[in-house]
Tab-separated table of C-alpha atoms in Angstrom:
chain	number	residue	atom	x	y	z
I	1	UNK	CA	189.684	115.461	113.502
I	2	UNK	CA	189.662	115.871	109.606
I	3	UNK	CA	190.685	119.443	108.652
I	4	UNK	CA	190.189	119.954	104.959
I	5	UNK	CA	190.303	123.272	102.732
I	6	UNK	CA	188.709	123.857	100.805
I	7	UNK	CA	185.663	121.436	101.264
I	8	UNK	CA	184.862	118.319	99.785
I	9	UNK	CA	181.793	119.257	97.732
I	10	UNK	CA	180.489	121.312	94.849
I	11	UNK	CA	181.565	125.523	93.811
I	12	UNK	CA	177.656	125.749	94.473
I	13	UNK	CA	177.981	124.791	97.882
I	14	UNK	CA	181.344	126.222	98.973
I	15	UNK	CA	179.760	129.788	97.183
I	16	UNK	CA	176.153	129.092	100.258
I	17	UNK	CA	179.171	128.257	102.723
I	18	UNK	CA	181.531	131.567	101.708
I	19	UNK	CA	177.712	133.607	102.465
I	20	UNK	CA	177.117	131.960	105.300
I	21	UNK	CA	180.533	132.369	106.694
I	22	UNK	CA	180.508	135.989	105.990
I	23	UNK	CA	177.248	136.702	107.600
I	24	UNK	CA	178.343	134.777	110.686
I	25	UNK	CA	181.437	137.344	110.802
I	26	UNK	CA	179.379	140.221	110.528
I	27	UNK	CA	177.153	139.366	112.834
I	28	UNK	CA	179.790	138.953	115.281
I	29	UNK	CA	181.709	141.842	114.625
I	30	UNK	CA	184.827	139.931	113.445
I	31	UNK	CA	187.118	143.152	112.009
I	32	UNK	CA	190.121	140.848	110.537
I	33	UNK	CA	191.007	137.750	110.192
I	34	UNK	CA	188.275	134.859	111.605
I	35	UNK	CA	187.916	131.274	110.358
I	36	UNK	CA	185.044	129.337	110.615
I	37	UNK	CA	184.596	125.622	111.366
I	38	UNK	CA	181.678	123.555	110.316
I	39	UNK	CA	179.835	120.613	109.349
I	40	UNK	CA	178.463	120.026	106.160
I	41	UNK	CA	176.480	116.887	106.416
I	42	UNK	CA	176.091	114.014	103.456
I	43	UNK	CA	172.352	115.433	103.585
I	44	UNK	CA	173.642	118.987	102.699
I	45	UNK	CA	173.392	120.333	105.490
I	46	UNK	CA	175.856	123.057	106.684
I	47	UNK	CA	176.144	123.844	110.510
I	48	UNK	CA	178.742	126.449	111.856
I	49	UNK	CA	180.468	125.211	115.651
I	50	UNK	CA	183.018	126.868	116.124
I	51	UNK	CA	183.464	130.951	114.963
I	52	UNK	CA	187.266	132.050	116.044
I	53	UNK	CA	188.194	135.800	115.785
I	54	UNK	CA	191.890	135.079	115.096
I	55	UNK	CA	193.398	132.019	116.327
I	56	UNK	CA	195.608	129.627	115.185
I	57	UNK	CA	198.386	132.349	114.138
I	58	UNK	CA	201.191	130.045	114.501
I	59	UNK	CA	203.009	129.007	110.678
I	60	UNK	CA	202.139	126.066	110.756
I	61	UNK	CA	198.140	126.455	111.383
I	62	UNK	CA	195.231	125.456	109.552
I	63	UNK	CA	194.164	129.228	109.089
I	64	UNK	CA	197.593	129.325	107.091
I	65	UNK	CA	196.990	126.587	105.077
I	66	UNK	CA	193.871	127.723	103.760
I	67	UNK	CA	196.072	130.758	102.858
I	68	UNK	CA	198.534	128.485	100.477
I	69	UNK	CA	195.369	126.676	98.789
I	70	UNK	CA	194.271	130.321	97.812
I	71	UNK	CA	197.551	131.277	96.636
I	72	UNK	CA	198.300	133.683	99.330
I	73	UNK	CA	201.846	133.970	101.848
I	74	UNK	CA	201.804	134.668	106.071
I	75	UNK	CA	201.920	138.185	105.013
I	76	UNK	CA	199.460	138.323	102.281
I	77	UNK	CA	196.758	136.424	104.686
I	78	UNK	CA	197.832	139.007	107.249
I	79	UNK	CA	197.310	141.886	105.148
């Protein structure tokens, strides 16, 4: 599958994905570190499939990745 950070679409739309994401993490108690994979459709629609309370810790994992595009190390995204 296509993993791409951070999405393909406009600030407006990553800022309703960013609340949404959120919201899904406090609504299932997620303390730390969670990432969030979902759709968002050609239509604009965004749906969330798959909420993970920290996996993926190896170096070389997507959560990770996302780390680098914000500018931030292992430790950093750990912290």
């Amino acid at each position: 599958s296509l993993q791409v950070t951070p999405a393909r679409c406009d600030y407006a739309v990553q800022q309703i994905i960013q609340k949404i994401c959120a919201r899904v993490m406090d609504i299932l108690e997620f303390k730390t570190i969670g990432r969030i994979d979902g759709i968002l459709t050609p239509e604009g629609e965004i749906f969330i499939i798959d909420p993970n309370s920290f996996s993926g810790a190896g170096p070389a994992s997507f959560l990770f990745k996302q780390g680098i595009q914000r500018h931030m190390n292992h430790t950093q995204l750990i912290n």
